[in-house]
PDB file of N, CA, C and O in Angstrom, chain B, residues numbered from 101:
ATOM      1  N   UNK B 101       0.839  -1.187   0.000  1.00  0.00           N
ATOM      2  CA  UNK B 101       0.000   0.000   0.000  1.00  0.00           C
ATOM      3  C   UNK B 101       0.877   1.241   0.000  1.00  0.00           C
ATOM      4  O   UNK B 101       1.938   1.277   0.623  1.00  0.00           O
ATOM      5  N   UNK B 102       0.416   2.239  -0.702  1.00  0.00           N
ATOM      6  CA  UNK B 102       1.143   3.507  -0.775  1.00  0.00           C
ATOM      7  C   UNK B 102       0.597   4.437   0.291  1.00  0.00           C
ATOM      8  O   UNK B 102      -0.616   4.552   0.466  1.00  0.00           O
ATOM      9  N   UNK B 103       1.503   5.104   1.006  1.00  0.00           N
ATOM     10  CA  UNK B 103       1.096   6.088   1.996  1.00  0.00           C
ATOM     11  C   UNK B 103       0.862   7.420   1.303  1.00  0.00           C
ATOM     12  O   UNK B 103       0.955   7.500   0.078  1.00  0.00           O
ATOM     13  N   UNK B 104       0.568   8.438   2.042  1.00  0.00           N
ATOM     14  CA  UNK B 104       0.194   9.719   1.460  1.00  0.00           C
ATOM     15  C   UNK B 104       1.213  10.834   1.685  1.00  0.00           C
ATOM     16  O   UNK B 104       0.935  11.981   1.334  1.00  0.00           O
ATOM     17  N   UNK B 105       2.359  10.546   2.245  1.00  0.00           N
ATOM     18  CA  UNK B 105       3.332  11.604   2.514  1.00  0.00           C
ATOM     19  C   UNK B 105       3.992  12.021   1.207  1.00  0.00           C
ATOM     20  O   UNK B 105       4.579  11.197   0.507  1.00  0.00           O
ATOM     21  N   UNK B 106       3.891  13.306   0.886  1.00  0.00           N
ATOM     22  CA  UNK B 106       4.481  13.837  -0.332  1.00  0.00           C
ATOM     23  C   UNK B 106       5.650  14.764  -0.058  1.00  0.00           C
ATOM     24  O   UNK B 106       6.605  14.821  -0.833  1.00  0.00           O
ATOM     25  N   UNK B 107       5.572  15.490   1.048  1.00  0.00           N
ATOM     26  CA  UNK B 107       6.568  16.521   1.360  1.00  0.00           C
ATOM     27  C   UNK B 107       7.074  16.324   2.786  1.00  0.00           C
ATOM     28  O   UNK B 107       6.298  16.043   3.699  1.00  0.00           O
ATOM     29  N   UNK B 108       8.372  16.474   2.961  1.00  0.00           N
ATOM     30  CA  UNK B 108       8.958  16.486   4.301  1.00  0.00           C
ATOM     31  C   UNK B 108       9.328  17.931   4.604  1.00  0.00           C
ATOM     32  O   UNK B 108      10.181  18.508   3.931  1.00  0.00           O
ATOM     33  N   UNK B 109       8.706  18.507   5.591  1.00  0.00           N
ATOM     34  CA  UNK B 109       9.061  19.853   6.022  1.00  0.00           C
ATOM     35  C   UNK B 109      10.410  19.783   6.719  1.00  0.00           C
ATOM     36  O   UNK B 109      10.686  18.815   7.428  1.00  0.00           O
ATOM     37  N   UNK B 110      11.247  20.783   6.532  1.00  0.00           N
ATOM     38  CA  UNK B 110      12.583  20.721   7.125  1.00  0.00           C
ATOM     39  C   UNK B 110      12.563  20.741   8.651  1.00  0.00           C
ATOM     40  O   UNK B 110      13.587  20.469   9.278  1.00  0.00           O
ATOM     41  N   UNK B 111      11.431  21.054   9.256  1.00  0.00           N
ATOM     42  CA  UNK B 111      11.322  21.038  10.722  1.00  0.00           C
ATOM     43  C   UNK B 111      10.608  19.790  11.247  1.00  0.00           C
ATOM     44  O   UNK B 111      10.390  19.667  12.453  1.00  0.00           O
ATOM     45  N   UNK B 112      10.247  18.877  10.368  1.00  0.00           N
ATOM     46  CA  UNK B 112       9.464  17.695  10.753  1.00  0.00           C
ATOM     47  C   UNK B 112      10.116  16.868  11.860  1.00  0.00           C
ATOM     48  O   UNK B 112       9.416  16.305  12.701  1.00  0.00           O
ATOM     49  N   UNK B 113      11.436  16.788  11.868  1.00  0.00           N
ATOM     50  CA  UNK B 113      12.134  15.961  12.860  1.00  0.00           C
ATOM     51  C   UNK B 113      12.932  16.804  13.853  1.00  0.00           C
ATOM     52  O   UNK B 113      13.791  16.278  14.560  1.00  0.00           O
ATOM     53  N   UNK B 114      12.658  18.092  13.910  1.00  0.00           N
ATOM     54  CA  UNK B 114      13.422  19.021  14.747  1.00  0.00           C
ATOM     55  C   UNK B 114      13.372  18.683  16.235  1.00  0.00           C
ATOM     56  O   UNK B 114      14.341  18.933  16.953  1.00  0.00           O
ATOM     57  N   UNK B 115      12.274  18.126  16.705  1.00  0.00           N
ATOM     58  CA  UNK B 115      12.159  17.828  18.137  1.00  0.00           C
ATOM     59  C   UNK B 115      12.370  16.347  18.445  1.00  0.00           C
ATOM     60  O   UNK B 115      11.957  15.859  19.497  1.00  0.00           O
ATOM     61  N   UNK B 116      13.009  15.644  17.529  1.00  0.00           N
ATOM     62  CA  UNK B 116      13.217  14.196  17.686  1.00  0.00           C
ATOM     63  C   UNK B 116      14.691  13.876  17.897  1.00  0.00           C
ATOM     64  O   UNK B 116      15.275  13.118  17.123  1.00  0.00           O
ATOM     65  N   UNK B 117      15.289  14.434  18.916  1.00  0.00           N
ATOM     66  CA  UNK B 117      16.725  14.298  19.147  1.00  0.00           C
ATOM     67  C   UNK B 117      17.174  12.858  19.385  1.00  0.00           C
ATOM     68  O   UNK B 117      18.333  12.531  19.128  1.00  0.00           O
ATOM     69  N   UNK B 118      16.296  12.003  19.863  1.00  0.00           N
ATOM     70  CA  UNK B 118      16.693  10.633  20.184  1.00  0.00           C
ATOM     71  C   UNK B 118      16.381   9.611  19.106  1.00  0.00           C
ATOM     72  O   UNK B 118      16.654   8.423  19.282  1.00  0.00           O
ATOM     73  N   UNK B 119      15.814  10.053  17.993  1.00  0.00           N
ATOM     74  CA  UNK B 119      15.450   9.112  16.937  1.00  0.00           C
ATOM     75  C   UNK B 119      16.709   8.487  16.321  1.00  0.00           C
ATOM     76  O   UNK B 119      17.682   9.184  16.033  1.00  0.00           O
ATOM     77  N   UNK B 120      16.675   7.176  16.126  1.00  0.00           N
ATOM     78  CA  UNK B 120      17.812   6.455  15.549  1.00  0.00           C
ATOM     79  C   UNK B 120      17.534   5.976  14.135  1.00  0.00           C
ATOM     80  O   UNK B 120      18.465   5.729  13.368  1.00  0.00           O
ATOM     81  N   UNK B 121      16.246   5.840  13.781  1.00  0.00           N
ATOM     82  CA  UNK B 121      15.884   5.387  12.443  1.00  0.00           C
ATOM     83  C   UNK B 121      14.612   6.089  11.995  1.00  0.00           C
ATOM     84  O   UNK B 121      13.698   6.314  12.788  1.00  0.00           O
ATOM     85  N   UNK B 122      14.570   6.432  10.711  1.00  0.00           N
ATOM     86  CA  UNK B 122      13.385   7.027  10.105  1.00  0.00           C
ATOM     87  C   UNK B 122      12.980   6.103   8.963  1.00  0.00           C
ATOM     88  O   UNK B 122      13.774   5.824   8.065  1.00  0.00           O
ATOM     89  N   UNK B 123      11.738   5.633   9.006  1.00  0.00           N
ATOM     90  CA  UNK B 123      11.251   4.703   7.987  1.00  0.00           C
ATOM     91  C   UNK B 123      10.077   5.355   7.268  1.00  0.00           C
ATOM     92  O   UNK B 123       9.001   5.525   7.841  1.00  0.00           O
ATOM     93  N   UNK B 124      10.296   5.714   6.016  1.00  0.00           N
ATOM     94  CA  UNK B 124       9.285   6.391   5.209  1.00  0.00           C
ATOM     95  C   UNK B 124       9.040   5.624   3.916  1.00  0.00           C
ATOM     96  O   UNK B 124       9.047   6.201   2.828  1.00  0.00           O
ATOM     97  N   UNK B 125       8.825   4.336   4.044  1.00  0.00           N
ATOM     98  CA  UNK B 125       8.614   3.472   2.882  1.00  0.00           C
ATOM     99  C   UNK B 125       7.273   3.755   2.212  1.00  0.00           C
ATOM    100  O   UNK B 125       6.316   4.174   2.863  1.00  0.00           O
ATOM    101  N   UNK B 126       7.218   3.520   0.899  1.00  0.00           N
ATOM    102  CA  UNK B 126       5.975   3.564   0.123  1.00  0.00           C
ATOM    103  C   UNK B 126       5.221   4.881   0.238  1.00  0.00           C
ATOM    104  O   UNK B 126       4.020   4.886   0.509  1.00  0.00           O
ATOM    105  N   UNK B 127       5.903   5.981   0.038  1.00  0.00           N
ATOM    106  CA  UNK B 127       5.262   7.283  -0.014  1.00  0.00           C
ATOM    107  C   UNK B 127       5.506   7.865  -1.396  1.00  0.00           C
ATOM    108  O   UNK B 127       5.925   7.149  -2.306  1.00  0.00           O
ATOM    109  N   UNK B 128       5.252   9.133  -1.558  1.00  0.00           N
ATOM    110  CA  UNK B 128       5.513   9.802  -2.833  1.00  0.00           C
ATOM    111  C   UNK B 128       6.448  10.987  -2.623  1.00  0.00           C
ATOM    112  O   UNK B 128       6.292  12.032  -3.255  1.00  0.00           O
ATOM    113  N   UNK B 129       7.410  10.819  -1.741  1.00  0.00           N
ATOM    114  CA  UNK B 129       8.382  11.859  -1.424  1.00  0.00           C
ATOM    115  C   UNK B 129       9.389  11.938  -2.569  1.00  0.00           C
ATOM    116  O   UNK B 129       9.962  10.925  -2.970  1.00  0.00           O
ATOM    117  N   UNK B 130       9.600  13.144  -3.090  1.00  0.00           N
ATOM    118  CA  UNK B 130      10.554  13.310  -4.191  1.00  0.00           C
ATOM    119  C   UNK B 130      11.778  14.109  -3.787  1.00  0.00           C
ATOM    120  O   UNK B 130      12.794  14.069  -4.480  1.00  0.00           O
ATOM    121  N   UNK B 131      11.703  14.836  -2.676  1.00  0.00           N
ATOM    122  CA  UNK B 131      12.875  15.628  -2.272  1.00  0.00           C
ATOM    123  C   UNK B 131      13.031  15.681  -0.768  1.00  0.00           C
ATOM    124  O   UNK B 131      12.059  15.627  -0.014  1.00  0.00           O
ATOM    125  N   UNK B 132      14.292  15.789  -0.350  1.00  0.00           N
ATOM    126  CA  UNK B 132      14.632  15.954   1.062  1.00  0.00           C
ATOM    127  C   UNK B 132      15.269  17.331   1.189  1.00  0.00           C
ATOM    128  O   UNK B 132      16.355  17.549   0.652  1.00  0.00           O
ATOM    129  N   UNK B 133      14.624  18.271   1.886  1.00  0.00           N
ATOM    130  CA  UNK B 133      15.129  19.632   1.983  1.00  0.00           C
ATOM    131  C   UNK B 133      16.385  19.764   2.851  1.00  0.00           C
ATOM    132  O   UNK B 133      16.731  18.867   3.619  1.00  0.00           O
ATOM    133  N   UNK B 134      17.041  20.887   2.706  1.00  0.00           N
ATOM    134  CA  UNK B 134      18.217  21.204   3.509  1.00  0.00           C
ATOM    135  C   UNK B 134      17.878  21.183   4.994  1.00  0.00           C
ATOM    136  O   UNK B 134      16.787  21.585   5.397  1.00  0.00           O
ATOM    137  N   UNK B 135      18.812  20.715   5.792  1.00  0.00           N
ATOM    138  CA  UNK B 135      18.727  20.730   7.264  1.00  0.00           C
ATOM    139  C   UNK B 135      17.612  19.884   7.862  1.00  0.00           C
ATOM    140  O   UNK B 135      17.282  20.045   9.037  1.00  0.00           O
ATOM    141  N   UNK B 136      17.037  19.001   7.088  1.00  0.00           N
ATOM    142  CA  UNK B 136      15.919  18.180   7.581  1.00  0.00           C
ATOM    143  C   UNK B 136      16.293  17.371   8.816  1.00  0.00           C
ATOM    144  O   UNK B 136      15.478  17.224   9.727  1.00  0.00           O
ATOM    145  N   UNK B 137      17.497  16.852   8.859  1.00  0.00           N
ATOM    146  CA  UNK B 137      17.899  15.970   9.963  1.00  0.00           C
ATOM    147  C   UNK B 137      19.013  16.580  10.822  1.00  0.00           C
ATOM    148  O   UNK B 137      19.781  15.844  11.442  1.00  0.00           O
ATOM    149  N   UNK B 138      19.107  17.890  10.867  1.00  0.00           N
ATOM    150  CA  UNK B 138      20.199  18.558  11.600  1.00  0.00           C
ATOM    151  C   UNK B 138      20.113  18.399  13.112  1.00  0.00           C
ATOM    152  O   UNK B 138      21.140  18.463  13.788  1.00  0.00           O
ATOM    153  N   UNK B 139      18.926  18.194  13.659  1.00  0.00           N
ATOM    154  CA  UNK B 139      18.750  18.084  15.112  1.00  0.00           C
ATOM    155  C   UNK B 139      18.600  16.642  15.575  1.00  0.00           C
ATOM    156  O   UNK B 139      17.986  16.375  16.608  1.00  0.00           O
ATOM    157  N   UNK B 140      19.161  15.719  14.809  1.00  0.00           N
ATOM    158  CA  UNK B 140      19.011  14.298  15.118  1.00  0.00           C
ATOM    159  C   UNK B 140      20.373  13.631  15.259  1.00  0.00           C
ATOM    160  O   UNK B 140      20.784  12.877  14.378  1.00  0.00           O
ATOM    161  N   UNK B 141      21.073  13.897  16.348  1.00  0.00           N
ATOM    162  CA  UNK B 141      22.443  13.394  16.503  1.00  0.00           C
ATOM    163  C   UNK B 141      22.560  11.874  16.562  1.00  0.00           C
ATOM    164  O   UNK B 141      23.626  11.334  16.266  1.00  0.00           O
ATOM    165  N   UNK B 142      21.502  11.180  16.932  1.00  0.00           N
ATOM    166  CA  UNK B 142      21.554   9.709  17.045  1.00  0.00           C
ATOM    167  C   UNK B 142      21.107   8.984  15.782  1.00  0.00           C
ATOM    168  O   UNK B 142      21.180   7.758  15.706  1.00  0.00           O
ATOM    169  N   UNK B 143      20.649   9.737  14.798  1.00  0.00           N
ATOM    170  CA  UNK B 143      20.120   9.139  13.582  1.00  0.00           C
ATOM    171  C   UNK B 143      21.182   8.320  12.853  1.00  0.00           C
ATOM    172  O   UNK B 143      22.268   8.817  12.556  1.00  0.00           O
ATOM    173  N   UNK B 144      20.853   7.056  12.569  1.00  0.00           N
ATOM    174  CA  UNK B 144      21.785   6.158  11.899  1.00  0.00           C
ATOM    175  C   UNK B 144      21.234   5.590  10.602  1.00  0.00           C
ATOM    176  O   UNK B 144      22.002   5.304   9.684  1.00  0.00           O
ATOM    177  N   UNK B 145      19.926   5.422  10.508  1.00  0.00           N
ATOM    178  CA  UNK B 145      19.321   4.779   9.343  1.00  0.00           C
ATOM    179  C   UNK B 145      18.122   5.578   8.852  1.00  0.00           C
ATOM    180  O   UNK B 145      17.291   6.028   9.642  1.00  0.00           O
ATOM    181  N   UNK B 146      18.045   5.748   7.532  1.00  0.00           N
ATOM    182  CA  UNK B 146      16.888   6.393   6.914  1.00  0.00           C
ATOM    183  C   UNK B 146      16.454   5.524   5.744  1.00  0.00           C
ATOM    184  O   UNK B 146      17.252   5.205   4.863  1.00  0.00           O
ATOM    185  N   UNK B 147      15.194   5.149   5.748  1.00  0.00           N
ATOM    186  CA  UNK B 147      14.648   4.303   4.687  1.00  0.00           C
ATOM    187  C   UNK B 147      13.641   5.101   3.861  1.00  0.00           C
ATOM    188  O   UNK B 147      12.570   5.467   4.345  1.00  0.00           O
ATOM    189  N   UNK B 148      14.006   5.361   2.606  1.00  0.00           N
ATOM    190  CA  UNK B 148      13.136   6.066   1.672  1.00  0.00           C
ATOM    191  C   UNK B 148      12.726   5.154   0.523  1.00  0.00           C
ATOM    192  O   UNK B 148      12.323   5.646  -0.531  1.00  0.00           O
ATOM    193  N   UNK B 149      12.817   3.873   0.696  1.00  0.00           N
ATOM    194  CA  UNK B 149      12.523   2.937  -0.386  1.00  0.00           C
ATOM    195  C   UNK B 149      11.130   3.178  -0.959  1.00  0.00           C
ATOM    196  O   UNK B 149      10.186   3.496  -0.234  1.00  0.00           O
ATOM    197  N   UNK B 150      11.026   3.019  -2.274  1.00  0.00           N
ATOM    198  CA  UNK B 150       9.765   3.124  -3.007  1.00  0.00           C
ATOM    199  C   UNK B 150       9.091   4.483  -2.840  1.00  0.00           C
ATOM    200  O   UNK B 150       7.899   4.568  -2.545  1.00  0.00           O
ATOM    201  N   UNK B 151       9.878   5.546  -3.034  1.00  0.00           N
ATOM    202  CA  UNK B 151       9.353   6.905  -2.996  1.00  0.00           C
ATOM    203  C   UNK B 151       9.522   7.647  -4.310  1.00  0.00           C
ATOM    204  O   UNK B 151       8.640   8.420  -4.683  1.00  0.00           O
ATOM    205  N   UNK B 152      10.593   7.447  -5.008  1.00  0.00           N
ATOM    206  CA  UNK B 152      10.869   8.208  -6.220  1.00  0.00           C
ATOM    207  C   UNK B 152      11.636   9.488  -5.951  1.00  0.00           C
ATOM    208  O   UNK B 152      11.381  10.518  -6.576  1.00  0.00           O
ATOM    209  N   UNK B 153      12.578   9.422  -5.019  1.00  0.00           N
ATOM    210  CA  UNK B 153      13.398  10.599  -4.716  1.00  0.00           C
ATOM    211  C   UNK B 153      14.121  11.085  -5.959  1.00  0.00           C
ATOM    212  O   UNK B 153      14.693  10.296  -6.710  1.00  0.00           O
ATOM    213  N   UNK B 154      14.087  12.396  -6.165  1.00  0.00           N
ATOM    214  CA  UNK B 154      14.824  12.992  -7.282  1.00  0.00           C
ATOM    215  C   UNK B 154      15.844  14.016  -6.793  1.00  0.00           C
ATOM    216  O   UNK B 154      16.764  14.382  -7.523  1.00  0.00           O
ATOM    217  N   UNK B 155      15.675  14.477  -5.548  1.00  0.00           N
ATOM    218  CA  UNK B 155      16.593  15.486  -5.029  1.00  0.00           C
ATOM    219  C   UNK B 155      16.798  15.326  -3.526  1.00  0.00           C
ATOM    220  O   UNK B 155      15.842  15.225  -2.758  1.00  0.00           O
ATOM    221  N   UNK B 156      18.051  15.305  -3.133  1.00  0.00           N
ATOM    222  CA  UNK B 156      18.420  15.363  -1.719  1.00  0.00           C
ATOM    223  C   UNK B 156      19.333  16.568  -1.583  1.00  0.00           C
ATOM    224  O   UNK B 156      20.423  16.589  -2.154  1.00  0.00           O
ATOM    225  N   UNK B 157      18.902  17.560  -0.838  1.00  0.00           N
ATOM    226  CA  UNK B 157      19.704  18.776  -0.669  1.00  0.00           C
ATOM    227  C   UNK B 157      21.072  18.413  -0.102  1.00  0.00           C
ATOM    228  O   UNK B 157      21.174  17.546   0.765  1.00  0.00           O
ATOM    229  N   UNK B 158      22.124  19.074  -0.589  1.00  0.00           N
ATOM    230  CA  UNK B 158      23.482  18.738  -0.148  1.00  0.00           C
ATOM    231  C   UNK B 158      23.673  18.774   1.366  1.00  0.00           C
ATOM    232  O   UNK B 158      24.470  18.007   1.905  1.00  0.00           O
ATOM    233  N   UNK B 159      22.957  19.647   2.048  1.00  0.00           N
ATOM    234  CA  UNK B 159      23.107  19.740   3.504  1.00  0.00           C
ATOM    235  C   UNK B 159      21.881  19.213   4.253  1.00  0.00           C
ATOM    236  O   UNK B 159      21.574  19.677   5.351  1.00  0.00           O
ATOM    237  N   UNK B 160      21.188  18.250   3.663  1.00  0.00           N
ATOM    238  CA  UNK B 160      20.031  17.640   4.326  1.00  0.00           C
ATOM    239  C   UNK B 160      20.448  16.898   5.593  1.00  0.00           C
ATOM    240  O   UNK B 160      19.653  16.737   6.518  1.00  0.00           O
ATOM    241  N   UNK B 161      21.695  16.449   5.626  1.00  0.00           N
ATOM    242  CA  UNK B 161      22.194  15.664   6.763  1.00  0.00           C
ATOM    243  C   UNK B 161      23.290  16.406   7.515  1.00  0.00           C
ATOM    244  O   UNK B 161      24.234  15.780   7.996  1.00  0.00           O
ATOM    245  N   UNK B 162      23.185  17.710   7.626  1.00  0.00           N
ATOM    246  CA  UNK B 162      24.170  18.534   8.312  1.00  0.00           C
ATOM    247  C   UNK B 162      24.464  17.988   9.705  1.00  0.00           C
ATOM    248  O   UNK B 162      23.548  17.707  10.478  1.00  0.00           O
ATOM    249  N   UNK B 163      25.741  17.841  10.015  1.00  0.00           N
ATOM    250  CA  UNK B 163      26.163  17.372  11.331  1.00  0.00           C
ATOM    251  C   UNK B 163      26.209  15.870  11.500  1.00  0.00           C
ATOM    252  O   UNK B 163      26.596  15.386  12.564  1.00  0.00           O
ATOM    253  N   UNK B 164      25.827  15.120  10.486  1.00  0.00           N
ATOM    254  CA  UNK B 164      25.860  13.659  10.573  1.00  0.00           C
ATOM    255  C   UNK B 164      27.172  13.150  10.008  1.00  0.00           C
ATOM    256  O   UNK B 164      27.602  13.579   8.938  1.00  0.00           O
ATOM    257  N   UNK B 165      27.803  12.244  10.719  1.00  0.00           N
ATOM    258  CA  UNK B 165      29.056  11.657  10.256  1.00  0.00           C
ATOM    259  C   UNK B 165      28.828  10.361   9.505  1.00  0.00           C
ATOM    260  O   UNK B 165      29.551  10.048   8.559  1.00  0.00           O
ATOM    261  N   UNK B 166      27.823   9.605   9.924  1.00  0.00           N
ATOM    262  CA  UNK B 166      27.593   8.317   9.304  1.00  0.00           C
ATOM    263  C   UNK B 166      26.112   7.964   9.360  1.00  0.00           C
ATOM    264  O   UNK B 166      25.608   7.499  10.383  1.00  0.00           O
ATOM    265  N   UNK B 167      25.428   8.190   8.252  1.00  0.00           N
ATOM    266  CA  UNK B 167      24.018   7.845   8.135  1.00  0.00           C
ATOM    267  C   UNK B 167      23.870   6.899   6.971  1.00  0.00           C
ATOM    268  O   UNK B 167      24.392   7.149   5.884  1.00  0.00           O
ATOM    269  N   UNK B 168      23.154   5.806   7.197  1.00  0.00           N
ATOM    270  CA  UNK B 168      22.894   4.833   6.134  1.00  0.00           C
ATOM    271  C   UNK B 168      21.562   5.189   5.488  1.00  0.00           C
ATOM    272  O   UNK B 168      20.511   5.123   6.125  1.00  0.00           O
ATOM    273  N   UNK B 169      21.620   5.567   4.216  1.00  0.00           N
ATOM    274  CA  UNK B 169      20.430   5.964   3.471  1.00  0.00           C
ATOM    275  C   UNK B 169      20.053   4.844   2.513  1.00  0.00           C
ATOM    276  O   UNK B 169      20.872   4.390   1.714  1.00  0.00           O
ATOM    277  N   UNK B 170      18.798   4.406   2.605  1.00  0.00           N
ATOM    278  CA  UNK B 170      18.311   3.342   1.734  1.00  0.00           C
ATOM    279  C   UNK B 170      17.209   3.908   0.855  1.00  0.00           C
ATOM    280  O   UNK B 170      16.229   4.466   1.348  1.00  0.00           O
ATOM    281  N   UNK B 171      17.380   3.759  -0.453  1.00  0.00           N
ATOM    282  CA  UNK B 171      16.401   4.264  -1.400  1.00  0.00           C
ATOM    283  C   UNK B 171      16.413   3.371  -2.618  1.00  0.00           C
ATOM    284  O   UNK B 171      17.473   3.099  -3.183  1.00  0.00           O
ATOM    285  N   UNK B 172      15.254   2.916  -3.026  1.00  0.00           N
ATOM    286  CA  UNK B 172      15.166   2.067  -4.223  1.00  0.00           C
ATOM    287  C   UNK B 172      14.080   2.568  -5.118  1.00  0.00           C
ATOM    288  O   UNK B 172      13.841   1.993  -6.180  1.00  0.00           O
TER     289      UNK B 172
END
């Protein structure tokens, strides 16, 4: 089943400092804006599989040293 998320606001995860994984499978997200995950120091895994991403802003992962991004 396809979910309905189309847009990720750059503040969507701003108050989620302890999140370690973000799973956004089967949506229609096409872009990840700048600074989207800047306030998530524990973030290690992001799953965007089956979305159709066309753009990830160069600084979408500002401050992250090692994030595993999955997209198919």
